[in-house]
Short mmCIF file of C-alpha atoms and ligand atoms in Angstrom, two decimals:
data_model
loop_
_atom_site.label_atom_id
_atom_site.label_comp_id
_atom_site.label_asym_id
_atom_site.label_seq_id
_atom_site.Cartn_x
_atom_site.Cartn_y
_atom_site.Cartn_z
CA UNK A 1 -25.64 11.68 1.68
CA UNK A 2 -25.45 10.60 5.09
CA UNK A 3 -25.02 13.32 7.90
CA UNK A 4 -24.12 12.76 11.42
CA UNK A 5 -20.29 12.54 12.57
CA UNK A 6 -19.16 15.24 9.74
CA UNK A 7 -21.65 17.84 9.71
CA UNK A 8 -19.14 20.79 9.70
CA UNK A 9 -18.63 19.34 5.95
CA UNK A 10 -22.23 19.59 4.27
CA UNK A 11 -21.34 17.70 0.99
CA UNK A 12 -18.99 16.11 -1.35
CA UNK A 13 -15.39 17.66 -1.44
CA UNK A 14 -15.47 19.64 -4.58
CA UNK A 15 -12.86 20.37 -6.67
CA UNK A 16 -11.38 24.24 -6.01
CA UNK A 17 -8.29 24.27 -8.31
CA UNK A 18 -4.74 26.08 -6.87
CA UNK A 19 -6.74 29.44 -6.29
CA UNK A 20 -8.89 28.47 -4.45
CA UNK A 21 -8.72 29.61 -0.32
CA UNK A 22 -11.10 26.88 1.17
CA UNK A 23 -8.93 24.30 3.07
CA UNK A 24 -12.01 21.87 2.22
CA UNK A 25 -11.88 21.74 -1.72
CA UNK A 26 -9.15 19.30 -3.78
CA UNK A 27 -6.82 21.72 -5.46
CA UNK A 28 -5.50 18.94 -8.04
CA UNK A 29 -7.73 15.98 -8.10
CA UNK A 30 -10.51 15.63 -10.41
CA UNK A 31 -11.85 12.18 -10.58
CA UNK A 32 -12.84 13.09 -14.06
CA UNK A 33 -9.90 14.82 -15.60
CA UNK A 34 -8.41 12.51 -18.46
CA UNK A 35 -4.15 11.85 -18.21
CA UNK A 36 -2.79 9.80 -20.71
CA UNK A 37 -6.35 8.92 -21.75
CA UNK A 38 -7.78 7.42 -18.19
CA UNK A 39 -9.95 8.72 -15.62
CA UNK A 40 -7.41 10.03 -12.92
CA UNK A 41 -9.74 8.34 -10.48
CA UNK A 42 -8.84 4.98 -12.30
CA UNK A 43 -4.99 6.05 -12.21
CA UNK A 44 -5.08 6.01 -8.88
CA UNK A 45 -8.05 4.30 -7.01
CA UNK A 46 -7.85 5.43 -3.71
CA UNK A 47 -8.71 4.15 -0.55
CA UNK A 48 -8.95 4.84 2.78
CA UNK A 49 -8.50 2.91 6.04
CA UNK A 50 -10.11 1.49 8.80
CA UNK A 51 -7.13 1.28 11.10
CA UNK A 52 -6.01 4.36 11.68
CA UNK A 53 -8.77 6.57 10.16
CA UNK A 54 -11.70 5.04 12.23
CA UNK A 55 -10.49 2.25 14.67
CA UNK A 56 -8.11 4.22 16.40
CA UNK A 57 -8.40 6.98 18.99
CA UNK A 58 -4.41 8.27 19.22
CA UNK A 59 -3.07 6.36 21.58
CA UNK A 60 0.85 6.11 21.51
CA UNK A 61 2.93 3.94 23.98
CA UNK A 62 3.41 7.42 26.47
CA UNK A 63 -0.32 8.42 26.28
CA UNK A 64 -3.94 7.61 25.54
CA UNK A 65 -6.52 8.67 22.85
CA UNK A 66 -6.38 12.11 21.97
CA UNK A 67 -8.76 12.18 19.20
CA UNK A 68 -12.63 12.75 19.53
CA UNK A 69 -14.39 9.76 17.83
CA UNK A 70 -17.44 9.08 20.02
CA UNK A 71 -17.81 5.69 18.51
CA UNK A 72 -14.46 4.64 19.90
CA UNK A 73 -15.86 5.86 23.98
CA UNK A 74 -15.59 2.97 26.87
CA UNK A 75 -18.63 1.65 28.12
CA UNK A 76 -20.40 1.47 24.32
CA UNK A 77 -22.05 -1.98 23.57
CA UNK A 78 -18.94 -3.30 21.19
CA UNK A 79 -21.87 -4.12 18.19
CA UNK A 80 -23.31 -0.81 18.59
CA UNK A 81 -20.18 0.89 18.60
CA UNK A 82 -19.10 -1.34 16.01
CA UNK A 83 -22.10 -0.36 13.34
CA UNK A 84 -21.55 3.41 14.65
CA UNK A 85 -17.81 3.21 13.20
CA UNK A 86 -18.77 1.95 10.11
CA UNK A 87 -21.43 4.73 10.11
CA UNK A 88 -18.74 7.50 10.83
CA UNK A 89 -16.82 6.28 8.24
CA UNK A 90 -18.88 5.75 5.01
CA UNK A 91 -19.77 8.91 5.44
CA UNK A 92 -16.61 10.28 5.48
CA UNK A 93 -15.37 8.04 2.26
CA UNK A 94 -18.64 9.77 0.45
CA UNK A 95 -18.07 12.80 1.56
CA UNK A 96 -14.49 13.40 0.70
CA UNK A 97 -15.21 10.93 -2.78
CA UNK A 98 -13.53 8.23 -2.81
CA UNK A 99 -14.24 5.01 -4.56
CA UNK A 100 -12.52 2.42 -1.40
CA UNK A 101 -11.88 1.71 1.67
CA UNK A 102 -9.91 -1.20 3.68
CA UNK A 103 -10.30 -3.18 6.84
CA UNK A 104 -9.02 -5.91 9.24
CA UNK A 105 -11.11 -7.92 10.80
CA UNK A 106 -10.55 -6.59 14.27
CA UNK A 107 -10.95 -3.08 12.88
CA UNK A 108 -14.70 -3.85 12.35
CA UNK A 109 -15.86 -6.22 14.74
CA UNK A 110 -14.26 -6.98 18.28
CA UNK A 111 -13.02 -10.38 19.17
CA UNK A 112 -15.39 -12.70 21.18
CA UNK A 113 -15.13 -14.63 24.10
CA UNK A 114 -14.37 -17.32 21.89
CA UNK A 115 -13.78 -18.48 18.17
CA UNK A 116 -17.90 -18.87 17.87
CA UNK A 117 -18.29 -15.30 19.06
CA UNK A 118 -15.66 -13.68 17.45
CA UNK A 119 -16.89 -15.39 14.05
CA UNK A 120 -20.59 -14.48 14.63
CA UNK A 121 -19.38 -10.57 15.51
CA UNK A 122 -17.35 -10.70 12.71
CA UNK A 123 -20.40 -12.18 10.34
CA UNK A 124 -22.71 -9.13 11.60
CA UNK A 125 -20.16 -6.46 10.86
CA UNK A 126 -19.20 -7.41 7.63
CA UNK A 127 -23.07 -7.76 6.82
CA UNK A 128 -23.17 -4.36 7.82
CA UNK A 129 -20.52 -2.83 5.66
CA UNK A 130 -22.13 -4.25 2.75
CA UNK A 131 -25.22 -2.76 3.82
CA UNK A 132 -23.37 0.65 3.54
CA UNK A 133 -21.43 -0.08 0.33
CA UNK A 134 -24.08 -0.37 -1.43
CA UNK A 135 -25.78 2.85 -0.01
CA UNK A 136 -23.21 4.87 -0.92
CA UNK A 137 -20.93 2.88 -4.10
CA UNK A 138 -17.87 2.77 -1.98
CA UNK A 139 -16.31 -0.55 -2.96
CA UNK A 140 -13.75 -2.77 -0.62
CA UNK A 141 -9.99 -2.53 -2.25
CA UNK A 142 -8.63 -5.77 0.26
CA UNK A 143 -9.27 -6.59 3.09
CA UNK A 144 -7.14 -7.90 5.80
CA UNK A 145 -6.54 -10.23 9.24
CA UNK A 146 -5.11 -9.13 11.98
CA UNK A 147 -2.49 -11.50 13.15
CA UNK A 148 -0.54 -9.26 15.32
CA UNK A 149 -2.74 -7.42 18.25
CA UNK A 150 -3.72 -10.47 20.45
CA UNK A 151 -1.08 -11.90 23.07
CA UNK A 152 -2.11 -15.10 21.33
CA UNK A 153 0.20 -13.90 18.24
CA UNK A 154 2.94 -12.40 20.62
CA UNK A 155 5.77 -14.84 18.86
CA UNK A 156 4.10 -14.74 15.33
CA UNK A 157 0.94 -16.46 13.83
CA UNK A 158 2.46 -18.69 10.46
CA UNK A 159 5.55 -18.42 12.46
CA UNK A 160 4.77 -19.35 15.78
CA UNK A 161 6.66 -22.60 17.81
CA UNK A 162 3.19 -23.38 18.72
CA UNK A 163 1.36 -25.31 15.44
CA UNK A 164 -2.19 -24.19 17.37
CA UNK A 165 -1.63 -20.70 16.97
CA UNK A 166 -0.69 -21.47 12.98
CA UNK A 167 -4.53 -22.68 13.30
CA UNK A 168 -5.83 -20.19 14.39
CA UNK A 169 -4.36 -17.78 12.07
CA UNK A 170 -5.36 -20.06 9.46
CA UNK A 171 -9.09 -20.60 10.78
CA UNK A 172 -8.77 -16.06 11.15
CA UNK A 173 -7.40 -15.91 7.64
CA UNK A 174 -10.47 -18.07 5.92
CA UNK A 175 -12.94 -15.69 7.35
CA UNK A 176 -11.73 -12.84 6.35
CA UNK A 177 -10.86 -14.23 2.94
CA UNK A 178 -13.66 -15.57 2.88
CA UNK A 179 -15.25 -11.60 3.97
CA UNK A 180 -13.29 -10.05 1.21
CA UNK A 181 -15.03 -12.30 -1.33
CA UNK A 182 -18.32 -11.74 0.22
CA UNK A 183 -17.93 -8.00 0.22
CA UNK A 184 -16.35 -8.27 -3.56
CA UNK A 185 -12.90 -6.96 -2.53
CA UNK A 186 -10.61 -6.57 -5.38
CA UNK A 187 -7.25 -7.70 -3.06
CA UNK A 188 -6.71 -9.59 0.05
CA UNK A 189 -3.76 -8.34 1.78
CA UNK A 190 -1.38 -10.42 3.59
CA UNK A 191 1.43 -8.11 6.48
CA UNK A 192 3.28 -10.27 8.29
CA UNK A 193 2.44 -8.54 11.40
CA UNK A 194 4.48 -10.63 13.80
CA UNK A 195 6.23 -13.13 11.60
CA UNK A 196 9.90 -12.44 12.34
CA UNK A 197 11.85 -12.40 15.70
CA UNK A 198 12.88 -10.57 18.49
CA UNK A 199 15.89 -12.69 19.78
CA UNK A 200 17.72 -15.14 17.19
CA UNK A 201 18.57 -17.17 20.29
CA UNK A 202 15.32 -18.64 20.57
CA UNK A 203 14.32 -18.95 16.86
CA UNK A 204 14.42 -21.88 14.32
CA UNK A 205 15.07 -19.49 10.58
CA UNK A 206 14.92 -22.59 8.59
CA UNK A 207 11.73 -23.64 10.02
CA UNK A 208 9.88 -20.78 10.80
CA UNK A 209 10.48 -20.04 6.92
CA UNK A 210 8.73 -23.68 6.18
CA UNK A 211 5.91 -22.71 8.43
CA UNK A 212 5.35 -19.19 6.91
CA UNK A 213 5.30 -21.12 3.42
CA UNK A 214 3.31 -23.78 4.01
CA UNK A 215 1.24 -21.10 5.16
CA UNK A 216 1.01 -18.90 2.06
CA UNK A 217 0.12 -22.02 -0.08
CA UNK A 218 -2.76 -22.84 2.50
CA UNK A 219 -4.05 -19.43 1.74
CA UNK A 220 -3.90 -19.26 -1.98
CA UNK A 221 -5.38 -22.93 -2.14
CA UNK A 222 -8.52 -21.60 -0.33
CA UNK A 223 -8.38 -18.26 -2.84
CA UNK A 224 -8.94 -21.03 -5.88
CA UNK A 225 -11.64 -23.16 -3.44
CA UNK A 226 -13.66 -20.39 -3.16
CA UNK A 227 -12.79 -18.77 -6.61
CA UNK A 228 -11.90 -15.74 -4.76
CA UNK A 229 -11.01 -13.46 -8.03
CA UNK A 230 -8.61 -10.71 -6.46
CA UNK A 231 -5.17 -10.37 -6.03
CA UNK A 232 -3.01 -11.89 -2.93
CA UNK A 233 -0.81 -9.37 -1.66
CA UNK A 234 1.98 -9.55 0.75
CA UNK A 235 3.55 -6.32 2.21
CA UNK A 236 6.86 -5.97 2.84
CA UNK A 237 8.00 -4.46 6.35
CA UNK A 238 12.06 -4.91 7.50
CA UNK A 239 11.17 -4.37 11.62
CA UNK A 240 8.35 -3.37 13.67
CA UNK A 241 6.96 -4.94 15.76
CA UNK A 242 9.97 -7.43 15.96
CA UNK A 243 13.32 -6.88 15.32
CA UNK A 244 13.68 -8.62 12.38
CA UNK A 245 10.56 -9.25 9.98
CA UNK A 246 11.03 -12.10 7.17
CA UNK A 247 8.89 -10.33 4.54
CA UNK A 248 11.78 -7.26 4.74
CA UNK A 249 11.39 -5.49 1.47
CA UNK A 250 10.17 -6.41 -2.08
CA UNK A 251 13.10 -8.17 -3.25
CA UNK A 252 13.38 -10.41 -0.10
CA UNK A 253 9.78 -11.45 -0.18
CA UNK A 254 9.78 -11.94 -4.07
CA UNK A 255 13.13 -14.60 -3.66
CA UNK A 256 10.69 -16.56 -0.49
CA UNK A 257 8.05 -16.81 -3.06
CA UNK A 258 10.35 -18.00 -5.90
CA UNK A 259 12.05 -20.81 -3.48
CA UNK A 260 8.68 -21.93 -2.70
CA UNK A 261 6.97 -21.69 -6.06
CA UNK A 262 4.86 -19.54 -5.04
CA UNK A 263 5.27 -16.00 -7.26
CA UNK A 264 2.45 -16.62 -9.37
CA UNK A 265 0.05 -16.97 -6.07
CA UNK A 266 1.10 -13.36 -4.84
CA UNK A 267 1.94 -9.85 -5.75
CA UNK A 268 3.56 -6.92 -3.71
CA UNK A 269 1.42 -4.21 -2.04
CA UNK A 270 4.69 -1.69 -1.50
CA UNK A 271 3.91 0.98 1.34
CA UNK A 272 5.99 3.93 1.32
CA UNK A 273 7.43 3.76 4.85
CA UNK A 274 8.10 0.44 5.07
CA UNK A 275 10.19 1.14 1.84
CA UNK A 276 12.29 3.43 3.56
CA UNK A 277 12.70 1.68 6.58
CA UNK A 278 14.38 -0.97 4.69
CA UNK A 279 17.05 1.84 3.71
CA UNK A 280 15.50 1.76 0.08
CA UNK A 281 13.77 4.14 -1.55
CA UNK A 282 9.40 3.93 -2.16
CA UNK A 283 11.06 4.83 -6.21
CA UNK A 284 13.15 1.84 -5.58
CA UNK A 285 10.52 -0.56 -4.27
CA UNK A 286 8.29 0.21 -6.61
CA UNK A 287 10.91 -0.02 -9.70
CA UNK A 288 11.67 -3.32 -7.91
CA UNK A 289 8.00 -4.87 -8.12
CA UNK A 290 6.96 -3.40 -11.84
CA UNK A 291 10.46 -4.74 -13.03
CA UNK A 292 9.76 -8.46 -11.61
CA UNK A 293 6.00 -8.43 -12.54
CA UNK A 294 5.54 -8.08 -8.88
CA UNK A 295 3.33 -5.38 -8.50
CA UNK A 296 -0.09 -5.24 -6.67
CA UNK A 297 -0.91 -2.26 -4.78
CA UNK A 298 0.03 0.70 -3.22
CA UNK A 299 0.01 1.86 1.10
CA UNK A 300 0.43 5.75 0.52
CA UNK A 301 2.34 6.93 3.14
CA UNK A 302 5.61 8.79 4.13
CA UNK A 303 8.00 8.84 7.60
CA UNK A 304 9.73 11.09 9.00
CA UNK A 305 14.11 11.62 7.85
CA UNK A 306 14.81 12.28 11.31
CA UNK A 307 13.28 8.77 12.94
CA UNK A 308 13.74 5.34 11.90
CA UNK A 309 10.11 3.93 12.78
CA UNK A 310 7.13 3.72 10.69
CA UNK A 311 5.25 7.31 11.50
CA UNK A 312 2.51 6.34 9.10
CA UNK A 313 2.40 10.49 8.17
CA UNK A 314 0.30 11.57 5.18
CA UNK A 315 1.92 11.55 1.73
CA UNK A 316 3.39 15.55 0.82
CA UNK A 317 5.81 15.44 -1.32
CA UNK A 318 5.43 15.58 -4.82
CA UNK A 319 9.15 15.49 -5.65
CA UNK A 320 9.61 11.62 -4.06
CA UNK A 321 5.77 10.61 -5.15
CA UNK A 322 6.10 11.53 -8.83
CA UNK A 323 9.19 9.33 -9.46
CA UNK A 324 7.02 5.96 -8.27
CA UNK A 325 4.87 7.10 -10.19
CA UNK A 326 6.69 7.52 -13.61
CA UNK A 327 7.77 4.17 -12.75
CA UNK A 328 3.95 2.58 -11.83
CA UNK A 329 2.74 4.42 -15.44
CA UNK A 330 5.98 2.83 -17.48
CA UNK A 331 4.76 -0.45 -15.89
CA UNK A 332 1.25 -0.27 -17.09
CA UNK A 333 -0.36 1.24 -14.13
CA UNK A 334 -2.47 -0.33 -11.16
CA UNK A 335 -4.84 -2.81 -11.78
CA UNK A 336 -6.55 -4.51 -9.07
CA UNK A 337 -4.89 -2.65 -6.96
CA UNK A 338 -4.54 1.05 -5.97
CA UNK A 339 -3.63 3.45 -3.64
CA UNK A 340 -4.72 3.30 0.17
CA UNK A 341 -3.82 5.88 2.87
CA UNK A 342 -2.69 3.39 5.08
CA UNK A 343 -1.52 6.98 7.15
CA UNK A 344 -2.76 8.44 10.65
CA UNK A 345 -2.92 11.67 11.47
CA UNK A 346 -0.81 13.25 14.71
CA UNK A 347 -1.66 12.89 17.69
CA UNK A 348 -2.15 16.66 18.43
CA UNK A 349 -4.35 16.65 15.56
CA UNK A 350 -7.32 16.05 17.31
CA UNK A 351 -10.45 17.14 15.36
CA UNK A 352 -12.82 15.37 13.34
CA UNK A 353 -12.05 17.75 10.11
CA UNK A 354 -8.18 16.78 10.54
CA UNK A 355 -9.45 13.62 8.62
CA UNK A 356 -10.36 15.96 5.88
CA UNK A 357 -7.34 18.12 6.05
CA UNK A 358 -4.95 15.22 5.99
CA UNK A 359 -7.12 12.98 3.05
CA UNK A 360 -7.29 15.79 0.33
CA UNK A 361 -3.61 17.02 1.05
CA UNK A 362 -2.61 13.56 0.85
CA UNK A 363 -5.32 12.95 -2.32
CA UNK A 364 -3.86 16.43 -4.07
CA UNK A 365 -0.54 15.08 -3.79
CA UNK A 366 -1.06 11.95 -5.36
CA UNK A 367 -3.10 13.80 -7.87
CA UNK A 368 -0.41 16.25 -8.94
CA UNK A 369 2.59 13.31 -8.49
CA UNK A 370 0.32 11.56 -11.07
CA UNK A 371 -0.02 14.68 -13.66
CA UNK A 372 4.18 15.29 -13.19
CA UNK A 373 4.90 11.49 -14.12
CA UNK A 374 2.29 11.45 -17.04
CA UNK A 375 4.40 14.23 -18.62
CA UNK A 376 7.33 12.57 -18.15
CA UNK A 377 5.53 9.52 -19.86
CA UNK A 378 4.49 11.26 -22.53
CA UNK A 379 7.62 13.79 -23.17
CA UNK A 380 9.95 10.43 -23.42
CA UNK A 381 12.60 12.20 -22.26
CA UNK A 382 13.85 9.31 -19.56
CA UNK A 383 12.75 6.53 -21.99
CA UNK A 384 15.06 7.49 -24.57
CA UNK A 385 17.64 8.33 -22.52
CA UNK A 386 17.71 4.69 -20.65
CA UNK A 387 17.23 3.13 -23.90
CA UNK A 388 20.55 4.87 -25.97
CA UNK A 389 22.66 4.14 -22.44
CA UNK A 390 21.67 0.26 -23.38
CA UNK A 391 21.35 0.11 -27.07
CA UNK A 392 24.80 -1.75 -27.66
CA UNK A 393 22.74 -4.70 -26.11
CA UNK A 394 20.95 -4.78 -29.54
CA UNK A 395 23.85 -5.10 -31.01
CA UNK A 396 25.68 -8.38 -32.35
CA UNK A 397 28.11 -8.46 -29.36
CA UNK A 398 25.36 -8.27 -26.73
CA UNK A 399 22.98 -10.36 -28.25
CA UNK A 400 25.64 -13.15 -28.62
CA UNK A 401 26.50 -12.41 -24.91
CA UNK A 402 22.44 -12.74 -23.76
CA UNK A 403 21.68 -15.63 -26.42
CA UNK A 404 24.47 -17.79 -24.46
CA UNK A 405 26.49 -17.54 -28.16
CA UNK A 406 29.76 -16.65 -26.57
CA UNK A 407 31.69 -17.97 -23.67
CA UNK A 408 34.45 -16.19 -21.75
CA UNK A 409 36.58 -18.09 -23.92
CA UNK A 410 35.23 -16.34 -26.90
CA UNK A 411 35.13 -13.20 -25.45
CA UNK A 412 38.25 -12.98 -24.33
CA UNK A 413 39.62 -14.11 -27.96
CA UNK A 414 37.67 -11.35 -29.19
CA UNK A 415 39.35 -8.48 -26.42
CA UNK A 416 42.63 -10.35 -27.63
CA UNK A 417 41.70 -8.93 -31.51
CA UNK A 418 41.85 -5.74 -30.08
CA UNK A 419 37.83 -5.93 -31.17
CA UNK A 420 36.69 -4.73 -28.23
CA UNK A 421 37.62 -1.26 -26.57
CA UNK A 422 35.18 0.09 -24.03
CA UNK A 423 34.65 4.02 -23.26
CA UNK A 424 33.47 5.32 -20.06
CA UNK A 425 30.29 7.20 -21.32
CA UNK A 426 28.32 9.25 -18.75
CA UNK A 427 25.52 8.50 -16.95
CA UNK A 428 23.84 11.46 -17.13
CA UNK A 429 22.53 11.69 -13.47
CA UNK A 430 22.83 15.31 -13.14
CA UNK A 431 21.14 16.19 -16.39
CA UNK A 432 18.33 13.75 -15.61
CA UNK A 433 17.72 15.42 -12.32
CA UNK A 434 17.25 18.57 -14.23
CA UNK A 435 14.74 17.28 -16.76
CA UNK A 436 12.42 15.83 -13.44
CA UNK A 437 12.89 19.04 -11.86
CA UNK A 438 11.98 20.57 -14.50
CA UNK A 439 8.55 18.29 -15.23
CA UNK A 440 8.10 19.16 -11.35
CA UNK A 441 8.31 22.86 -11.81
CA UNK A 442 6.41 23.16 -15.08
CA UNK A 443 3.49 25.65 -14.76
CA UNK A 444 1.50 24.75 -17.65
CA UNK A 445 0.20 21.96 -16.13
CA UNK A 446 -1.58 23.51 -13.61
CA UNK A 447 -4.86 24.14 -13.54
CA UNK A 448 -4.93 27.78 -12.72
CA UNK A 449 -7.93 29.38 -11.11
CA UNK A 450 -11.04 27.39 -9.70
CA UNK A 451 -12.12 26.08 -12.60
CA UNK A 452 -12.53 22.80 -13.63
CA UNK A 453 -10.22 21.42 -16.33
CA UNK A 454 -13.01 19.72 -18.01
C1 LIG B 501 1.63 -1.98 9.45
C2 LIG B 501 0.83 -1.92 8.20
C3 LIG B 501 -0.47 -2.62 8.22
C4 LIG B 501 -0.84 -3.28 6.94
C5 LIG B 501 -2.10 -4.09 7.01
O1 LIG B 501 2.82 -1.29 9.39
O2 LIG B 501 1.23 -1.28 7.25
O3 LIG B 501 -1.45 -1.71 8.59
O4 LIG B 501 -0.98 -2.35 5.91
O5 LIG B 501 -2.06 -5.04 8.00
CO1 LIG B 502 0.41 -0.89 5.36
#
């Protein structure tokens, strides 16, 4: 194991169970432990990121960095600093145990003084990552470009009035595509960083939306050149940066793909923030994506009920998680995809071990959401209640309604017959909060002392 930036942590993160009083153990995740018959470290495939974990010092738009990460210091040659970083933080994925990671570009190698450079940088990085994913197993779940940072993408990069900045988005996409193959990424993710507006006085919707397709299909046409074998994901995000962001929320970007035949070229990577931004739910964004066959992958997150921006905070609640989750397991589960902190820590929280802190809470929480919605899974209790409120839709009457058998015609002949003589039956919400509360409470679960449950 590699030792350097995190040497107050010897070795791996073991598990400590619920009794256990060091901060540094997982109190509910066990890679190992079987639920509903798969490793839980298959359930859930986690991953953490290069952004805010490792590229990022704490800056907010009142202050500077706050956190101590001597690879991010001034003055640092940017390809030292650059291999340093990646250094820092393989050992902190094999430390804390987890199977992936995610980048953009500009996370892992600075931009050039031109394209040439900026390539070349980009080249040596990425050579260098795989030089320390295959030290340590830690695997790439997507990887990323960023289109929103320079001043060059200031008024969008597929959305831009000016066609050269769609080409160099384009030319910034294909490497790191083209990266993400290299480095046998399972996704390639796709956030429309700046591809919205900030004033509909000076915007074109009908043909920045051409643009931004004609984009996609560029994308996924490369994908197939290259036989690129992972998922394309697009995340949804209603505002920030701009106003206004096209790819708002999981139903929004799902209809753009439709009307440009597109939704067999992409699939959804829902982030929990940017679901309630959009005034849904993350339980209704995910429901969304697993009901439309939608579903990619996962940015574990959570904001904050006071504010309505994207604080990026670490996942805690067990209550909200374990709901997207019943609804992730009814859907089959992830497949390519998985779960990736895309989460930062505060800015107060300033120490190296904060990483730690803020991983296995987050890790734990996802762990014990996961145990909660695999007893719900297996109990039934919500599956049989949905199905009884819509078995009269097996019946003849709503099987000649969904066949196209009846018209209103018909149907209102039948009403006329006196036939037909709806109830009000009840829907049960109260009662069904109970029975999740009630999976949330259970004890037995729990594993109850240090020990492992295997
Ligand atoms: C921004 C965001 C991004 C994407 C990747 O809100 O979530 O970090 O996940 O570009
Ligand atoms: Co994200």
């Amino acid at each position: 194991m590699t030792q350097g930036f995190f040497s107050e942590v010897a070795a791996r993160i073991p598990f400590g169970g619920l009794g256990s009083r060091d901060p540094l153990t997982y109190k509910v995740y066990q890679p190992d432990r079987l639920v509903l018959g798969k490793r839980m470290e298959d359930h859930l495939r986690i991953a953490v990121c290069m952004w805010h974990s490792f590229a990022s010092a704490g800056e907010d738009m009142f202050g500077s960095g706050t956190f101590d990460r001597p690879w991010l210091e001034s003055g640092l040659d940017p390809l030292a600093a650059g291999r340093a970083k990646l250094d820092a933080a393989f050992e902190f994925f094999d430390k804390l145990g987890v199977p992936y990671f995610c980048f953009h570009d500009r996370d892992i190698a600075p931009e050039g003084r031109n394209f040439a450079e900026t390539k070349a940088h980009l080249e040596a990085m990425v050579d260098y990552a795989g030089e320390r994913m295959a030290q340590t197993g830690v695997k790439l779940l997507w990887g990323t470009a960023n289109l929103f940072g320079h001043p060059r993408f200031a008024a969008g990069a597929a959305t831009n009035p000016d066609p050269e900045v769609f080409a160099y988005a384009a030319a910034q996409v294909k490497l790191v595509l083209d990266a993400t193959k290299r480095l046998d990424g399972a996704n390639y993710v796709l956030w429309g960083g700046r591809e919205g507006y900030d004033t509909l006085l000076n915007t074109d919707l009908a043909r920045e939306e051409t643009q931004l397709a004609r984009f996609l299909s560029l994308v996924a046409e490369h994908k197939h050149r290259i036989g690129f074998k992972g998922l394309l994901l697009i995340e949804p995000k209603p505002h920030e940066p701009t106003k206004h962001q096209y790819d708002h929320d999981a139903a929004i970007v799902h209809g753009f793909l439709v009307r440009h035949g597109l939704e067999d070229e992409f699939r959804l990577n829902i982030e929990a923030n940017h679901a309630t931004l959009s005034g849904h739910s993350f339980h209704h964004e995910i429901a969304y994506a697993v009901a439309n066959g939608m579903l990619g992958s996962i940015d574990a997150n959570r904001g904050d009920y006071q504010n309505g921006w994207d604080t990026d905070q670490f996942p805690n609640s067990v209550d909200e998680l374990a709901l997207a989750m019943y609804e992730l397991l009814q859907g089959g589960g992830l497949t390519s995809g998985g779960f990736n902190f895309d989460a930062k820590l505060r800015r107060q929280s300033v120490a190296r071990t904060d990483l730690f802190h803020a991983h296995i809470g987050g890790i734990d929480t996802l762990a014990q959401a996961l145990l909660v919605a695999a007893d719900m899974v297996e109990l039934g209790t919500l599956k049989r209640l949905r199905e009884e409120r819509y078995a009269g839709w097996a019946g003849e009457l709503g099987t000649a309604i969904l066949s196209g058998g009846v018209t209103l015609e018909e149907l209102e002949r039948r009403l006329a017959k006196g036939k037909i003589d709806p109830k009000p039956v009840s829907g049960g919400q109260e009662l069904l909060e109970n029975l999740v509360n009630q999976q949330i409470w259970a004890a037995d679960r729990r594993p109850a002392s240090g020990k492992s449950a295997d």
